PDB file of C-alpha atoms and ligand atoms in Angstrom:
ATOM      1  CA  MET A   1     -35.967  16.160 -71.148  1.00  0.00           C
ATOM      2  CA  ILE A   2     -32.910  16.030 -68.841  1.00  0.00           C
ATOM      3  CA  GLU A   3     -29.936  14.180 -70.294  1.00  0.00           C
ATOM      4  CA  ILE A   4     -28.665  12.001 -67.456  1.00  0.00           C
ATOM      5  CA  ASP A   5     -24.942  12.672 -67.761  1.00  0.00           C
ATOM      6  CA  SER A   6     -22.243  11.473 -65.394  1.00  0.00           C
ATOM      7  CA  ASP A   7     -22.259  14.752 -63.381  1.00  0.00           C
ATOM      8  CA  ILE A   8     -25.927  14.299 -62.550  1.00  0.00           C
ATOM      9  CA  ILE A   9     -25.399  10.685 -61.538  1.00  0.00           C
ATOM     10  CA  GLU A  10     -22.355  11.609 -59.451  1.00  0.00           C
ATOM     11  CA  TYR A  11     -24.372  14.357 -57.719  1.00  0.00           C
ATOM     12  CA  ILE A  12     -27.303  12.038 -56.949  1.00  0.00           C
ATOM     13  CA  ASN A  13     -24.900   9.395 -55.627  1.00  0.00           C
ATOM     14  CA  ARG A  14     -23.119  11.923 -53.399  1.00  0.00           C
ATOM     15  CA  VAL A  15     -26.239  13.416 -51.842  1.00  0.00           C
ATOM     16  CA  SER A  16     -27.913   9.991 -51.500  1.00  0.00           C
ATOM     17  CA  LEU A  17     -25.141   8.148 -49.686  1.00  0.00           C
ATOM     18  CA  MET A  18     -26.383   6.713 -46.399  1.00  0.00           C
ATOM     19  CA  ASP A  19     -23.506   4.555 -45.145  1.00  0.00           C
ATOM     20  CA  ASP A  20     -23.027   4.229 -41.393  1.00  0.00           C
ATOM     21  CA  ASP A  21     -19.814   2.758 -39.908  1.00  0.00           C
ATOM     22  CA  ILE A  22     -20.665  -0.901 -40.551  1.00  0.00           C
ATOM     23  CA  LEU A  23     -21.780  -0.225 -44.130  1.00  0.00           C
ATOM     24  CA  LYS A  24     -18.615   1.818 -44.784  1.00  0.00           C
ATOM     25  CA  ASP A  25     -16.580  -1.010 -43.301  1.00  0.00           C
ATOM     26  CA  ILE A  26     -18.227  -3.558 -45.635  1.00  0.00           C
ATOM     27  CA  LYS A  27     -17.476  -1.421 -48.689  1.00  0.00           C
ATOM     28  CA  GLY A  28     -13.860  -1.138 -47.475  1.00  0.00           C
ATOM     29  CA  GLN A  29     -13.547  -4.961 -47.472  1.00  0.00           C
ATOM     30  CA  ILE A  30     -14.009  -5.165 -51.237  1.00  0.00           C
ATOM     31  CA  ASN A  31     -11.089  -4.959 -53.618  1.00  0.00           C
ATOM     32  CA  GLY A  32     -11.859  -4.161 -57.216  1.00  0.00           C
ATOM     33  CA  TYR A  33     -15.316  -4.364 -58.753  1.00  0.00           C
ATOM     34  CA  SER A  34     -18.105  -4.228 -56.197  1.00  0.00           C
ATOM     35  CA  PRO A  35     -21.535  -5.696 -56.965  1.00  0.00           C
ATOM     36  CA  ILE A  36     -23.063  -3.946 -53.940  1.00  0.00           C
ATOM     37  CA  ILE A  37     -26.153  -1.835 -54.642  1.00  0.00           C
ATOM     38  CA  ARG A  38     -25.225   1.603 -55.847  1.00  0.00           C
ATOM     39  CA  PRO A  39     -25.864   4.842 -53.987  1.00  0.00           C
ATOM     40  CA  GLY A  40     -29.313   6.089 -54.886  1.00  0.00           C
ATOM     41  CA  VAL A  41     -30.600   2.501 -55.046  1.00  0.00           C
ATOM     42  CA  ASP A  42     -29.965   2.154 -51.312  1.00  0.00           C
ATOM     43  CA  ARG A  43     -31.961   5.285 -50.594  1.00  0.00           C
ATOM     44  CA  PHE A  44     -34.774   4.248 -52.914  1.00  0.00           C
ATOM     45  CA  ILE A  45     -35.060   0.840 -51.249  1.00  0.00           C
ATOM     46  CA  CYS A  46     -35.187   2.446 -47.796  1.00  0.00           C
ATOM     47  CA  PHE A  47     -37.826   4.901 -49.017  1.00  0.00           C
ATOM     48  CA  MET A  48     -39.918   1.967 -50.262  1.00  0.00           C
ATOM     49  CA  LEU A  49     -39.465   0.176 -46.924  1.00  0.00           C
ATOM     50  CA  GLU A  50     -40.825   3.254 -45.146  1.00  0.00           C
ATOM     51  CA  LEU A  51     -43.821   3.381 -47.455  1.00  0.00           C
ATOM     52  CA  LYS A  52     -44.580  -0.341 -47.448  1.00  0.00           C
ATOM     53  CA  ARG A  53     -43.500  -1.195 -43.887  1.00  0.00           C
ATOM     54  CA  PRO A  54     -43.102  -4.898 -44.716  1.00  0.00           C
ATOM     55  CA  LYS A  55     -43.093  -7.489 -41.934  1.00  0.00           C
ATOM     56  CA  ARG A  56     -40.980  -9.932 -43.911  1.00  0.00           C
ATOM     57  CA  ILE A  57     -38.322  -9.064 -46.466  1.00  0.00           C
ATOM     58  CA  LEU A  58     -36.760 -11.616 -48.798  1.00  0.00           C
ATOM     59  CA  GLU A  59     -33.471 -10.965 -50.552  1.00  0.00           C
ATOM     60  CA  ILE A  60     -32.005 -13.103 -53.318  1.00  0.00           C
ATOM     61  CA  GLY A  61     -28.249 -12.469 -53.438  1.00  0.00           C
ATOM     62  CA  ALA A  62     -26.689 -11.362 -50.140  1.00  0.00           C
ATOM     63  CA  PHE A  63     -23.104 -11.055 -51.407  1.00  0.00           C
ATOM     64  CA  VAL A  64     -21.299  -9.915 -48.202  1.00  0.00           C
ATOM     65  CA  GLY A  65     -24.390  -8.616 -46.457  1.00  0.00           C
ATOM     66  CA  TYR A  66     -24.437  -4.913 -47.325  1.00  0.00           C
ATOM     67  CA  SER A  67     -28.027  -4.626 -48.562  1.00  0.00           C
ATOM     68  CA  SER A  68     -29.324  -7.112 -45.943  1.00  0.00           C
ATOM     69  CA  ILE A  69     -27.796  -5.007 -43.170  1.00  0.00           C
ATOM     70  CA  LEU A  70     -29.035  -1.785 -44.751  1.00  0.00           C
ATOM     71  CA  MET A  71     -32.625  -3.095 -44.949  1.00  0.00           C
ATOM     72  CA  ALA A  72     -32.585  -4.731 -41.513  1.00  0.00           C
ATOM     73  CA  SER A  73     -31.284  -1.595 -39.816  1.00  0.00           C
ATOM     74  CA  TYR A  74     -33.625   0.702 -41.710  1.00  0.00           C
ATOM     75  CA  ALA A  75     -36.646  -1.516 -41.067  1.00  0.00           C
ATOM     76  CA  PRO A  76     -35.977  -2.854 -37.544  1.00  0.00           C
ATOM     77  CA  TRP A  77     -39.623  -3.982 -37.297  1.00  0.00           C
ATOM     78  CA  ALA A  78     -39.068  -6.425 -40.192  1.00  0.00           C
ATOM     79  CA  GLU A  79     -37.360  -9.805 -40.535  1.00  0.00           C
ATOM     80  CA  VAL A  80     -34.925 -10.054 -43.413  1.00  0.00           C
ATOM     81  CA  THR A  81     -34.240 -13.447 -45.015  1.00  0.00           C
ATOM     82  CA  SER A  82     -31.348 -13.373 -47.456  1.00  0.00           C
ATOM     83  CA  ILE A  83     -30.064 -16.192 -49.664  1.00  0.00           C
ATOM     84  CA  GLU A  84     -26.477 -16.499 -50.902  1.00  0.00           C
ATOM     85  CA  VAL A  85     -25.076 -19.317 -53.056  1.00  0.00           C
ATOM     86  CA  ASN A  86     -21.364 -18.541 -52.854  1.00  0.00           C
ATOM     87  CA  GLU A  87     -19.756 -19.988 -49.735  1.00  0.00           C
ATOM     88  CA  LYS A  88     -17.046 -17.340 -49.369  1.00  0.00           C
ATOM     89  CA  ASN A  89     -19.601 -14.537 -49.726  1.00  0.00           C
ATOM     90  CA  PHE A  90     -21.957 -16.277 -47.314  1.00  0.00           C
ATOM     91  CA  VAL A  91     -19.218 -16.587 -44.663  1.00  0.00           C
ATOM     92  CA  SER A  92     -18.338 -12.890 -45.059  1.00  0.00           C
ATOM     93  CA  ALA A  93     -22.011 -11.925 -44.908  1.00  0.00           C
ATOM     94  CA  ARG A  94     -22.444 -13.943 -41.708  1.00  0.00           C
ATOM     95  CA  ALA A  95     -19.421 -12.225 -40.131  1.00  0.00           C
ATOM     96  CA  ASN A  96     -20.720  -8.799 -41.147  1.00  0.00           C
ATOM     97  CA  VAL A  97     -24.200  -9.506 -39.799  1.00  0.00           C
ATOM     98  CA  GLU A  98     -22.664 -10.630 -36.494  1.00  0.00           C
ATOM     99  CA  LYS A  99     -20.559  -7.474 -36.392  1.00  0.00           C
ATOM    100  CA  SER A 100     -23.655  -5.340 -37.027  1.00  0.00           C
ATOM    101  CA  GLY A 101     -25.364  -6.774 -33.926  1.00  0.00           C
ATOM    102  CA  LEU A 102     -28.652  -6.952 -35.857  1.00  0.00           C
ATOM    103  CA  LYS A 103     -30.899  -9.807 -34.805  1.00  0.00           C
ATOM    104  CA  ASN A 104     -33.487  -9.509 -37.563  1.00  0.00           C
ATOM    105  CA  ILE A 105     -31.456 -11.066 -40.392  1.00  0.00           C
ATOM    106  CA  ARG A 106     -31.602 -14.743 -41.347  1.00  0.00           C
ATOM    107  CA  LEU A 107     -28.949 -15.732 -43.875  1.00  0.00           C
ATOM    108  CA  ILE A 108     -29.459 -18.923 -45.856  1.00  0.00           C
ATOM    109  CA  TYR A 109     -26.599 -20.591 -47.681  1.00  0.00           C
ATOM    110  CA  GLY A 110     -27.772 -22.148 -50.924  1.00  0.00           C
ATOM    111  CA  ASP A 111     -29.009 -21.640 -54.444  1.00  0.00           C
ATOM    112  CA  ALA A 112     -32.151 -19.518 -54.387  1.00  0.00           C
ATOM    113  CA  LEU A 113     -33.557 -21.696 -57.184  1.00  0.00           C
ATOM    114  CA  ASP A 114     -33.654 -24.533 -54.613  1.00  0.00           C
ATOM    115  CA  VAL A 115     -34.101 -22.617 -51.354  1.00  0.00           C
ATOM    116  CA  LEU A 116     -37.145 -20.628 -52.525  1.00  0.00           C
ATOM    117  CA  ARG A 117     -39.058 -23.899 -53.037  1.00  0.00           C
ATOM    118  CA  PHE A 118     -38.709 -24.685 -49.344  1.00  0.00           C
ATOM    119  CA  LEU A 119     -39.672 -21.353 -47.816  1.00  0.00           C
ATOM    120  CA  ASN A 120     -43.201 -21.377 -46.523  1.00  0.00           C
ATOM    121  CA  GLU A 121     -43.759 -17.879 -45.133  1.00  0.00           C
ATOM    122  CA  LYS A 122     -45.251 -15.018 -47.095  1.00  0.00           C
ATOM    123  CA  TYR A 123     -43.104 -11.971 -47.832  1.00  0.00           C
ATOM    124  CA  ASP A 124     -44.271  -8.396 -48.355  1.00  0.00           C
ATOM    125  CA  PHE A 125     -41.078  -7.142 -49.944  1.00  0.00           C
ATOM    126  CA  VAL A 126     -38.608  -8.991 -52.174  1.00  0.00           C
ATOM    127  CA  PHE A 127     -35.278  -7.741 -53.438  1.00  0.00           C
ATOM    128  CA  ILE A 128     -33.863  -9.694 -56.391  1.00  0.00           C
ATOM    129  CA  ASP A 129     -30.146  -9.062 -56.840  1.00  0.00           C
ATOM    130  CA  ALA A 130     -28.531 -12.325 -58.001  1.00  0.00           C
ATOM    131  CA  SER A 131     -27.674 -14.001 -61.344  1.00  0.00           C
ATOM    132  CA  LYS A 132     -29.097 -11.797 -64.066  1.00  0.00           C
ATOM    133  CA  GLY A 133     -29.801 -14.796 -66.297  1.00  0.00           C
ATOM    134  CA  HIS A 134     -32.304 -16.257 -63.820  1.00  0.00           C
ATOM    135  CA  TYR A 135     -34.650 -13.387 -63.028  1.00  0.00           C
ATOM    136  CA  ASN A 136     -37.600 -15.123 -64.683  1.00  0.00           C
ATOM    137  CA  GLU A 137     -37.147 -18.219 -62.520  1.00  0.00           C
ATOM    138  CA  TYR A 138     -36.700 -16.151 -59.348  1.00  0.00           C
ATOM    139  CA  LEU A 139     -39.881 -14.298 -60.212  1.00  0.00           C
ATOM    140  CA  ASP A 140     -41.830 -17.542 -60.775  1.00  0.00           C
ATOM    141  CA  LEU A 141     -40.762 -18.807 -57.356  1.00  0.00           C
ATOM    142  CA  CYS A 142     -41.314 -15.452 -55.644  1.00  0.00           C
ATOM    143  CA  LEU A 143     -44.875 -15.225 -56.924  1.00  0.00           C
ATOM    144  CA  ASP A 144     -45.681 -18.236 -54.714  1.00  0.00           C
ATOM    145  CA  LEU A 145     -44.171 -16.437 -51.711  1.00  0.00           C
ATOM    146  CA  ILE A 146     -45.233 -12.829 -52.109  1.00  0.00           C
ATOM    147  CA  SER A 147     -48.278 -11.474 -50.336  1.00  0.00           C
ATOM    148  CA  LYS A 148     -50.955  -9.614 -52.241  1.00  0.00           C
ATOM    149  CA  ASP A 149     -49.842  -6.017 -52.892  1.00  0.00           C
ATOM    150  CA  GLY A 150     -46.311  -7.078 -52.036  1.00  0.00           C
ATOM    151  CA  ILE A 151     -43.434  -5.256 -53.705  1.00  0.00           C
ATOM    152  CA  ILE A 152     -40.642  -6.881 -55.694  1.00  0.00           C
ATOM    153  CA  ILE A 153     -37.597  -4.821 -56.619  1.00  0.00           C
ATOM    154  CA  ALA A 154     -35.140  -6.275 -59.126  1.00  0.00           C
ATOM    155  CA  ASP A 155     -31.729  -4.664 -59.577  1.00  0.00           C
ATOM    156  CA  ASN A 156     -29.526  -4.536 -62.705  1.00  0.00           C
ATOM    157  CA  VAL A 157     -32.356  -4.906 -65.196  1.00  0.00           C
ATOM    158  CA  LEU A 158     -30.684  -2.525 -67.661  1.00  0.00           C
ATOM    159  CA  PHE A 159     -27.421  -4.496 -67.442  1.00  0.00           C
ATOM    160  CA  GLY A 160     -25.102  -1.553 -68.065  1.00  0.00           C
ATOM    161  CA  GLY A 161     -27.365  -0.288 -70.864  1.00  0.00           C
ATOM    162  CA  ARG A 162     -26.880  -3.468 -72.941  1.00  0.00           C
ATOM    163  CA  ILE A 163     -30.606  -4.246 -72.706  1.00  0.00           C
ATOM    164  CA  VAL A 164     -31.452  -1.021 -74.506  1.00  0.00           C
ATOM    165  CA  LYS A 165     -28.943  -1.103 -77.359  1.00  0.00           C
ATOM    166  CA  GLU A 166     -30.132  -2.379 -80.704  1.00  0.00           C
ATOM    167  CA  GLY A 167     -28.014  -4.521 -82.988  1.00  0.00           C
ATOM    168  CA  PRO A 168     -25.833  -7.538 -82.331  1.00  0.00           C
ATOM    169  CA  VAL A 169     -25.005  -8.373 -78.725  1.00  0.00           C
ATOM    170  CA  PRO A 170     -21.512  -9.705 -77.914  1.00  0.00           C
ATOM    171  CA  HIS A 171     -21.644 -13.486 -77.502  1.00  0.00           C
ATOM    172  CA  LYS A 172     -20.736 -13.470 -73.777  1.00  0.00           C
ATOM    173  CA  HIS A 173     -23.731 -11.230 -72.944  1.00  0.00           C
ATOM    174  CA  ARG A 174     -26.243 -12.724 -75.363  1.00  0.00           C
ATOM    175  CA  THR A 175     -28.050 -15.070 -72.986  1.00  0.00           C
ATOM    176  CA  ILE A 176     -28.376 -12.521 -70.188  1.00  0.00           C
ATOM    177  CA  VAL A 177     -29.581  -9.794 -72.561  1.00  0.00           C
ATOM    178  CA  MET A 178     -32.153 -12.128 -74.149  1.00  0.00           C
ATOM    179  CA  ARG A 179     -33.427 -13.382 -70.782  1.00  0.00           C
ATOM    180  CA  MET A 180     -33.507  -9.939 -69.189  1.00  0.00           C
ATOM    181  CA  ARG A 181     -35.516  -8.606 -72.146  1.00  0.00           C
ATOM    182  CA  GLN A 182     -37.944 -11.503 -71.660  1.00  0.00           C
ATOM    183  CA  PHE A 183     -38.149 -10.649 -67.955  1.00  0.00           C
ATOM    184  CA  ILE A 184     -38.902  -6.992 -68.713  1.00  0.00           C
ATOM    185  CA  ASP A 185     -41.477  -7.923 -71.339  1.00  0.00           C
ATOM    186  CA  ARG A 186     -43.131 -10.242 -68.850  1.00  0.00           C
ATOM    187  CA  ILE A 187     -43.329  -7.805 -65.925  1.00  0.00           C
ATOM    188  CA  MET A 188     -44.746  -5.128 -68.213  1.00  0.00           C
ATOM    189  CA  ASN A 189     -47.465  -7.403 -69.598  1.00  0.00           C
ATOM    190  CA  ASP A 190     -48.450  -9.836 -66.846  1.00  0.00           C
ATOM    191  CA  ARG A 191     -51.929  -8.892 -65.589  1.00  0.00           C
ATOM    192  CA  GLN A 192     -51.003 -10.001 -62.074  1.00  0.00           C
ATOM    193  CA  LEU A 193     -48.274  -7.372 -61.915  1.00  0.00           C
ATOM    194  CA  SER A 194     -47.996  -3.637 -62.042  1.00  0.00           C
ATOM    195  CA  SER A 195     -44.442  -2.632 -62.931  1.00  0.00           C
ATOM    196  CA  CYS A 196     -42.151   0.205 -63.846  1.00  0.00           C
ATOM    197  CA  ILE A 197     -38.453   0.599 -64.528  1.00  0.00           C
ATOM    198  CA  ILE A 198     -36.395   3.334 -62.924  1.00  0.00           C
ATOM    199  CA  PRO A 199     -32.998   4.292 -64.393  1.00  0.00           C
ATOM    200  CA  LEU A 200     -31.338   4.279 -60.967  1.00  0.00           C
ATOM    201  CA  GLY A 201     -28.051   2.458 -60.492  1.00  0.00           C
ATOM    202  CA  ASP A 202     -27.953  -0.312 -63.088  1.00  0.00           C
ATOM    203  CA  GLY A 203     -31.728  -0.107 -63.618  1.00  0.00           C
ATOM    204  CA  LEU A 204     -34.368  -1.066 -61.090  1.00  0.00           C
ATOM    205  CA  ALA A 205     -37.621  -2.856 -61.854  1.00  0.00           C
ATOM    206  CA  VAL A 206     -40.282  -2.064 -59.283  1.00  0.00           C
ATOM    207  CA  ILE A 207     -43.154  -4.532 -59.311  1.00  0.00           C
ATOM    208  CA  ARG A 208     -46.371  -4.754 -57.332  1.00  0.00           C
ATOM    209  CA  TYR A 209     -48.056  -8.138 -57.120  1.00  0.00           C
ATOM    210  CA  LYS A 210     -51.755  -7.480 -57.547  1.00  0.00           C
ATOM    211  CA  GLY A 211     -52.915 -11.038 -56.896  1.00  0.00           C
ATOM    212  CA  ARG A 212     -53.792 -14.074 -58.974  1.00  0.00           C
ATOM    213  CA  ALA A 213     -55.436 -13.357 -62.309  1.00  0.00           C
ATOM    214  CA  THR A 214     -58.652 -14.873 -60.916  1.00  0.00           C
ATOM    215  CA  ASP A 215     -58.854 -12.361 -58.035  1.00  0.00           C
ATOM    216  CA  GLU A 216     -61.551  -9.759 -58.461  1.00  0.00           C
ATOM    217  CA  ARG A 217     -59.561  -6.705 -57.373  1.00  0.00           C
ATOM    218  CA  TYR A 218     -56.745  -5.473 -59.595  1.00  0.00           C
TER     219      TYR A 218
HETATM  220  C1  SAM B   1     -25.034  -8.319 -56.999  1.00  0.00           C
HETATM  221  S1  SAM B   1     -24.492  -9.384 -55.728  1.00  0.00           S
HETATM  222  C2  SAM B   1     -25.592  -9.003 -54.393  1.00  0.00           C
HETATM  223  C3  SAM B   1     -25.248  -7.696 -53.740  1.00  0.00           C
HETATM  224  C4  SAM B   1     -26.041  -7.431 -52.472  1.00  0.00           C
HETATM  225  N1  SAM B   1     -27.471  -7.534 -52.697  1.00  0.00           N
HETATM  226  C5  SAM B   1     -25.718  -6.050 -51.963  1.00  0.00           C
HETATM  227  O1  SAM B   1     -26.135  -5.077 -52.599  1.00  0.00           O
HETATM  228  O2  SAM B   1     -25.048  -5.947 -50.929  1.00  0.00           O
HETATM  229  C6  SAM B   1     -25.147 -10.925 -56.273  1.00  0.00           C
HETATM  230  C7  SAM B   1     -24.938 -12.072 -55.312  1.00  0.00           C
HETATM  231  O3  SAM B   1     -25.885 -13.071 -55.659  1.00  0.00           O
HETATM  232  C8  SAM B   1     -25.298 -14.330 -55.462  1.00  0.00           C
HETATM  233  N2  SAM B   1     -26.068 -15.289 -56.271  1.00  0.00           N
HETATM  234  C9  SAM B   1     -26.024 -15.473 -57.606  1.00  0.00           C
HETATM  235  N3  SAM B   1     -26.910 -16.414 -57.976  1.00  0.00           N
HETATM  236  C10 SAM B   1     -27.518 -16.839 -56.844  1.00  0.00           C
HETATM  237  C11 SAM B   1     -28.510 -17.818 -56.565  1.00  0.00           C
HETATM  238  N4  SAM B   1     -29.051 -18.547 -57.553  1.00  0.00           N
HETATM  239  N5  SAM B   1     -28.891 -18.000 -55.295  1.00  0.00           N
HETATM  240  C12 SAM B   1     -28.352 -17.254 -54.286  1.00  0.00           C
HETATM  241  N6  SAM B   1     -27.403 -16.325 -54.489  1.00  0.00           N
HETATM  242  C13 SAM B   1     -26.991 -16.118 -55.749  1.00  0.00           C
HETATM  243  C14 SAM B   1     -23.850 -14.143 -55.910  1.00  0.00           C
HETATM  244  O4  SAM B   1     -23.020 -15.129 -55.355  1.00  0.00           O
HETATM  245  C15 SAM B   1     -23.563 -12.729 -55.403  1.00  0.00           C
HETATM  246  O5  SAM B   1     -22.977 -12.760 -54.124  1.00  0.00           O
END
């Protein structure tokens, strides 16, 4: 088995990078820690978009628009709807989308836990990249919006490796770790879903919605 050491990760990140001018510009706007998807994750998402060719993409957690712009430019045939709860991030995302000139992105300002209840279109591809403590709720709401055989990708499911470590969890991470473990347990065991976890970036869950448990085909 290959030990995934930092040299291997650095190499994959370097060869995977796919930033154009606007994406480079967005990364340059961020001082300090950046929650933007990591190199390698961007390429994997684009690869999945090519395979799936979704008509409608839903993103939970726009931040300043990097992944929305990446997906909308890579899948120009698709409409991207992205939800952001933080006003400052939403305003920056809106400015970046305008700068990109892309017309296939709809940004919604609000809490996804509310907004998702009011969306009435079906989505073929969902990217969950928001509060790690709420993945189960996002998934519940997304299952009402995803089309059969739709793909859901959830980022950060390994939470810096904390999900994997045994023993006591520091108090400040306890709730997220507990909820993320419940989320992982659920996606691995729900008969409506077919799921795997890829150790890319901070851990990606890749989920296919097979249909309601009453559907004949699985
Ligand atoms: C990891 S960042 C998203 C990064 C972005 N997907 C990218 O790669 O460019 C998470 C974002 O989700 C937003 N967020 C957190 N909880 C949310 C919620 N309940 N509804 C909508 N946005 C939320 C945060 O404000 C933050 O901007």
